[in-house]
Short mmCIF file of C-alpha atoms in Angstrom, two decimals:
data_model
loop_
_atom_site.label_atom_id
_atom_site.label_comp_id
_atom_site.label_asym_id
_atom_site.label_seq_id
_atom_site.Cartn_x
_atom_site.Cartn_y
_atom_site.Cartn_z
CA MET A 1 6.18 -23.96 -29.19
CA THR A 2 5.88 -27.03 -27.50
CA LYS A 3 5.23 -26.78 -24.18
CA GLN A 4 7.91 -27.73 -21.12
CA VAL A 5 6.89 -29.93 -17.79
CA ILE A 6 8.98 -30.34 -14.98
CA ILE A 7 8.79 -33.73 -12.45
CA PRO A 8 10.82 -33.35 -9.39
CA LEU A 9 10.69 -36.89 -7.40
CA PRO A 10 12.84 -37.95 -4.73
CA ASP A 11 15.86 -40.52 -5.25
CA ARG A 12 13.91 -43.41 -4.52
CA ASP A 13 9.87 -44.73 -3.57
CA PHE A 14 7.91 -42.52 -5.51
CA ASP A 15 4.08 -43.66 -6.29
CA THR A 16 4.95 -46.36 -9.33
CA THR A 17 0.62 -44.64 -11.44
CA GLU A 18 1.40 -41.70 -10.48
CA VAL A 19 4.33 -40.50 -12.32
CA SER A 20 3.92 -42.86 -15.42
CA ILE A 21 0.92 -42.69 -16.14
CA PRO A 22 0.80 -38.70 -16.45
CA TRP A 23 4.29 -39.36 -18.57
CA LYS A 24 2.74 -42.02 -20.56
CA TYR A 25 -0.97 -38.87 -21.49
CA PHE A 26 2.46 -35.98 -21.77
CA VAL A 27 4.80 -38.16 -24.85
CA GLY A 28 1.94 -38.95 -25.97
CA ALA A 29 0.97 -35.67 -26.57
CA GLY A 30 4.69 -34.92 -27.87
CA LEU A 31 5.25 -32.60 -24.56
CA ASP A 32 8.85 -32.40 -23.66
CA VAL A 33 9.27 -34.09 -19.63
CA THR A 34 11.99 -33.84 -18.12
CA PHE A 35 12.64 -34.95 -14.13
CA SER A 36 14.77 -33.56 -11.80
CA THR A 37 16.14 -35.71 -8.36
CA GLU A 38 18.49 -34.09 -5.72
CA THR A 39 20.95 -34.65 -6.86
CA GLY A 40 20.74 -35.90 -10.75
CA ARG A 41 20.69 -39.30 -9.61
CA MET A 42 17.71 -41.44 -12.19
CA GLY A 43 14.91 -42.03 -9.08
CA GLN A 44 13.56 -45.52 -8.37
CA THR A 45 9.81 -46.51 -7.59
CA ASP A 46 9.43 -47.58 -4.23
CA PRO A 47 9.20 -51.11 -5.37
CA ARG A 48 6.86 -52.96 -3.48
CA LEU A 49 4.32 -51.55 -6.04
CA LEU A 50 6.01 -53.25 -8.21
CA THR A 51 5.42 -56.99 -7.17
CA GLY A 52 2.49 -56.12 -3.97
CA VAL A 53 2.52 -54.26 -1.53
CA ILE A 54 1.75 -57.30 0.42
CA PHE A 55 0.59 -60.80 -0.99
CA GLY A 56 1.12 -59.93 -3.79
CA GLN A 57 -2.10 -56.93 -3.59
CA LEU A 58 -1.94 -53.38 -3.13
CA GLY A 59 0.69 -52.99 -5.92
CA VAL A 60 0.18 -51.21 -9.78
CA LYS A 61 -2.17 -52.08 -12.16
CA PRO A 62 -0.63 -53.38 -16.18
CA ASP A 63 -0.99 -50.23 -17.02
CA ALA A 64 0.77 -48.03 -15.17
CA LEU A 65 3.22 -50.50 -14.74
CA ALA A 66 4.03 -51.24 -18.18
CA ALA A 67 4.60 -47.42 -18.12
CA TYR A 68 6.72 -47.45 -16.54
CA ARG A 69 8.33 -49.99 -17.97
CA GLU A 70 8.18 -47.81 -20.47
CA LEU A 71 9.48 -44.46 -18.26
CA GLU A 72 12.89 -46.45 -17.91
CA ASN A 73 13.95 -46.39 -20.73
CA ASP A 74 12.98 -42.18 -21.36
CA GLU A 75 16.74 -40.88 -21.33
CA ALA A 76 15.36 -37.84 -19.67
CA PHE A 77 14.61 -39.84 -17.19
CA ARG A 78 17.27 -41.56 -16.92
CA HIS A 79 19.37 -38.21 -16.54
CA PRO A 80 17.87 -36.21 -15.07
CA ILE A 81 18.55 -32.81 -13.83
CA PRO A 82 18.90 -31.96 -10.29
CA TYR A 83 16.37 -29.68 -7.90
CA LYS A 84 18.55 -26.44 -7.64
CA SER A 85 18.74 -26.73 -11.75
CA ILE A 86 14.67 -26.00 -12.34
CA ASP A 87 14.22 -23.07 -13.80
CA PRO A 88 10.51 -21.92 -13.41
CA GLN A 89 10.46 -20.21 -16.42
CA LYS A 90 11.18 -22.54 -18.98
CA TYR A 91 8.84 -24.80 -18.20
CA ASP A 92 4.39 -24.87 -18.93
CA VAL A 93 3.90 -27.25 -16.33
CA MET A 94 4.98 -28.50 -12.63
CA LEU A 95 4.12 -32.08 -11.79
CA LEU A 96 3.96 -33.14 -8.53
CA PRO A 97 3.44 -36.48 -7.52
CA GLY A 98 3.60 -38.36 -3.91
CA GLY A 99 4.57 -41.90 -2.86
CA HIS A 100 4.53 -43.00 0.76
CA ALA A 101 7.46 -44.80 1.20
CA LYS A 102 9.57 -42.94 3.63
CA GLY A 103 12.57 -42.57 0.49
CA MET A 104 9.33 -39.62 -0.23
CA ARG A 105 10.48 -37.55 2.84
CA GLN A 106 13.73 -36.40 0.50
CA TYR A 107 11.57 -34.33 -2.03
CA LEU A 108 8.91 -34.00 0.53
CA GLU A 109 10.68 -31.41 2.99
CA SER A 110 12.89 -29.82 0.04
CA LYS A 111 12.99 -26.11 0.59
CA VAL A 112 14.88 -26.19 -2.60
CA VAL A 113 11.81 -27.66 -3.99
CA GLN A 114 9.81 -25.70 -2.03
CA ASN A 115 10.62 -23.05 -3.95
CA LYS A 116 10.53 -24.02 -7.26
CA ALA A 117 7.23 -24.41 -6.95
CA LEU A 118 7.06 -20.91 -5.42
CA GLU A 119 8.48 -19.67 -7.92
CA CYS A 120 5.48 -21.63 -10.47
CA ILE A 121 2.60 -20.41 -8.65
CA GLN A 122 3.94 -17.27 -8.67
CA GLN A 123 3.74 -17.40 -12.75
CA ASN A 124 0.54 -18.48 -12.87
CA LYS A 125 2.42 -22.12 -14.05
CA ILE A 126 0.01 -25.41 -14.59
CA VAL A 127 0.82 -26.61 -10.93
CA GLY A 128 -0.20 -30.69 -10.72
CA ALA A 129 -0.18 -32.28 -7.81
CA VAL A 130 -1.35 -35.96 -5.58
CA CYS A 131 -1.57 -37.48 -2.53
CA HIS A 132 1.24 -36.71 -1.28
CA GLY A 133 2.74 -34.82 -3.46
CA VAL A 134 0.21 -31.79 -2.55
CA LEU A 135 2.39 -31.82 0.97
CA VAL A 136 5.58 -29.91 -1.41
CA LEU A 137 2.81 -26.69 -1.99
CA ALA A 138 1.21 -27.63 1.38
CA ARG A 139 4.69 -26.65 2.79
CA THR A 140 5.76 -24.04 0.40
CA ILE A 141 4.75 -20.62 2.20
CA ASP A 142 4.24 -17.11 0.18
CA PRO A 143 6.41 -14.45 1.49
CA GLU A 144 4.19 -12.38 0.44
CA THR A 145 1.06 -13.57 2.70
CA GLY A 146 3.50 -15.70 5.37
CA ARG A 147 0.78 -17.84 4.77
CA SER A 148 0.76 -21.93 2.32
CA VAL A 149 0.71 -21.09 -1.36
CA LEU A 150 -2.68 -23.01 -0.75
CA TYR A 151 -4.18 -20.21 1.30
CA GLY A 152 -7.69 -19.49 -0.43
CA ARG A 153 -8.02 -22.76 -2.47
CA LYS A 154 -9.58 -25.39 -3.29
CA LEU A 155 -8.10 -29.66 -3.69
CA THR A 156 -8.00 -32.73 -2.46
CA ALA A 157 -4.89 -34.37 -1.78
CA LEU A 158 -4.68 -38.56 -0.34
CA THR A 159 -7.18 -38.52 2.31
CA LYS A 160 -7.63 -39.84 6.04
CA GLN A 161 -9.79 -42.80 5.55
CA LEU A 162 -8.02 -43.92 1.68
CA GLU A 163 -3.96 -43.49 3.52
CA ARG A 164 -5.70 -44.36 7.59
CA THR A 165 -7.12 -47.60 5.94
CA ALA A 166 -4.30 -49.06 4.15
CA TYR A 167 -2.24 -48.16 7.43
CA TYR A 168 -4.82 -51.20 9.87
CA LEU A 169 -4.97 -52.93 6.16
CA THR A 170 -1.06 -53.97 6.06
CA PHE A 171 0.28 -52.59 9.81
CA TRP A 172 0.31 -56.03 11.58
CA ARG A 173 3.02 -57.44 8.83
CA LEU A 174 4.38 -53.34 7.17
CA GLY A 175 4.00 -51.33 10.44
CA ASP A 176 4.49 -47.42 9.25
CA TYR A 177 5.25 -48.54 5.70
CA TYR A 178 2.06 -46.31 5.11
CA ARG A 179 2.39 -43.57 7.38
CA THR A 180 4.70 -41.53 6.00
CA TYR A 181 4.65 -39.23 8.73
CA PRO A 182 2.95 -39.43 11.72
CA GLU A 183 0.22 -36.50 10.61
CA TYR A 184 -1.77 -37.48 7.84
CA VAL A 185 -1.58 -35.18 4.60
CA GLU A 186 -5.17 -34.49 5.08
CA ASP A 187 -4.46 -33.30 8.47
CA GLU A 188 -1.74 -31.98 7.28
CA THR A 189 -2.67 -29.99 4.29
CA VAL A 190 -6.11 -28.54 5.93
CA LYS A 191 -4.49 -26.65 8.83
CA VAL A 192 -3.25 -24.37 5.60
CA LEU A 193 -6.87 -23.85 3.89
CA LYS A 194 -9.07 -20.49 4.17
CA GLU A 195 -11.71 -23.00 5.29
CA ARG A 196 -11.45 -26.76 6.11
CA SER A 197 -14.72 -27.76 3.32
CA ASP A 198 -11.77 -26.59 0.97
CA PHE A 199 -9.58 -29.81 1.44
CA ILE A 200 -13.20 -31.42 -1.71
CA HIS A 201 -12.77 -35.22 -0.53
CA GLY A 202 -14.87 -36.51 -3.42
CA GLY A 203 -17.62 -38.97 -4.36
CA SER A 204 -16.16 -43.04 -4.15
CA ILE A 205 -12.78 -44.32 -4.40
CA ARG A 206 -14.33 -45.73 -7.12
CA ARG A 207 -14.62 -43.31 -9.15
CA PRO A 208 -11.63 -41.30 -10.20
CA PHE A 209 -11.51 -37.77 -8.37
CA VAL A 210 -10.14 -34.53 -9.52
CA VAL A 211 -10.59 -30.76 -7.98
CA GLU A 212 -9.47 -27.75 -10.50
CA ASP A 213 -9.03 -24.59 -9.69
CA GLY A 214 -7.33 -22.39 -12.18
CA ASN A 215 -4.44 -23.27 -13.22
CA LEU A 216 -3.55 -25.81 -9.34
CA ILE A 217 -4.93 -28.86 -10.51
CA THR A 218 -4.89 -32.10 -7.41
CA ALA A 219 -6.02 -35.07 -7.11
CA ARG A 220 -6.19 -38.51 -4.46
CA TYR A 221 -3.92 -41.07 -5.14
CA PRO A 222 -3.14 -43.66 -7.68
CA ALA A 223 -6.28 -43.89 -8.90
CA ASP A 224 -6.72 -40.88 -10.29
CA ALA A 225 -3.94 -40.16 -12.81
CA HIS A 226 -5.76 -40.97 -15.90
CA LEU A 227 -7.77 -38.20 -15.50
CA PHE A 228 -5.34 -36.10 -13.51
CA ALA A 229 -3.95 -36.79 -16.49
CA GLN A 230 -6.39 -35.66 -19.17
CA LYS A 231 -7.44 -32.57 -16.56
CA LEU A 232 -3.68 -31.29 -17.23
CA LEU A 233 -3.06 -31.62 -20.28
CA ASP A 234 -6.50 -30.29 -21.44
CA ARG A 235 -5.54 -27.11 -18.97
CA ILE A 236 -1.95 -26.56 -21.35
CA GLU A 237 -4.38 -26.75 -24.40
CA MET A 238 -6.20 -24.27 -23.04
CA ASN A 239 -3.43 -21.13 -21.70
#
């Protein structure tokens, strides 16, 4: 049977690369991909990323932009299902992408998405999360333990170094555009882990980095997207 992937998104401001590159890998491997937004309206990427965040810089790379232009014409992307209609039993993989502009809060704070993620974790589905997407899992509480589903797991996410650097480079012109919340992603995530050392920063930011812990696969930011997507495909083939 064809493997099924579900990708929840906010109505606006998701990261172009973290959605379009994994999607490109998935459809290229013959997987069926379903998208979901809160109300079933088509999601929109962060428009600044398409043209360059500041002086044409910090935007998407050409390969991700080309993939997104293809994605815009994909019927599943154009007709997402509502969050409440996600049936975790139907899917083999849940992908939780990131993004930093304020529209992301709708998805990051959704109790419905968190409950669907909890079901996927409980059913030992493959769950991939990148950048801010890891916050969905950090905020997802296992009712049996009262702790985050990330407790006792090893992972990565958007590091404080990366988030702070982007903010410092752009705040003079864009204010808190790169600060989705007052608290850094890394700081919020570390609070729910068993050990601080379970948050793994990786080496050079120029070298793609992914952390695998069983069926949980996490990455830091868009530069990790190709490796992240390939690791998800590898895990799908193993299951």
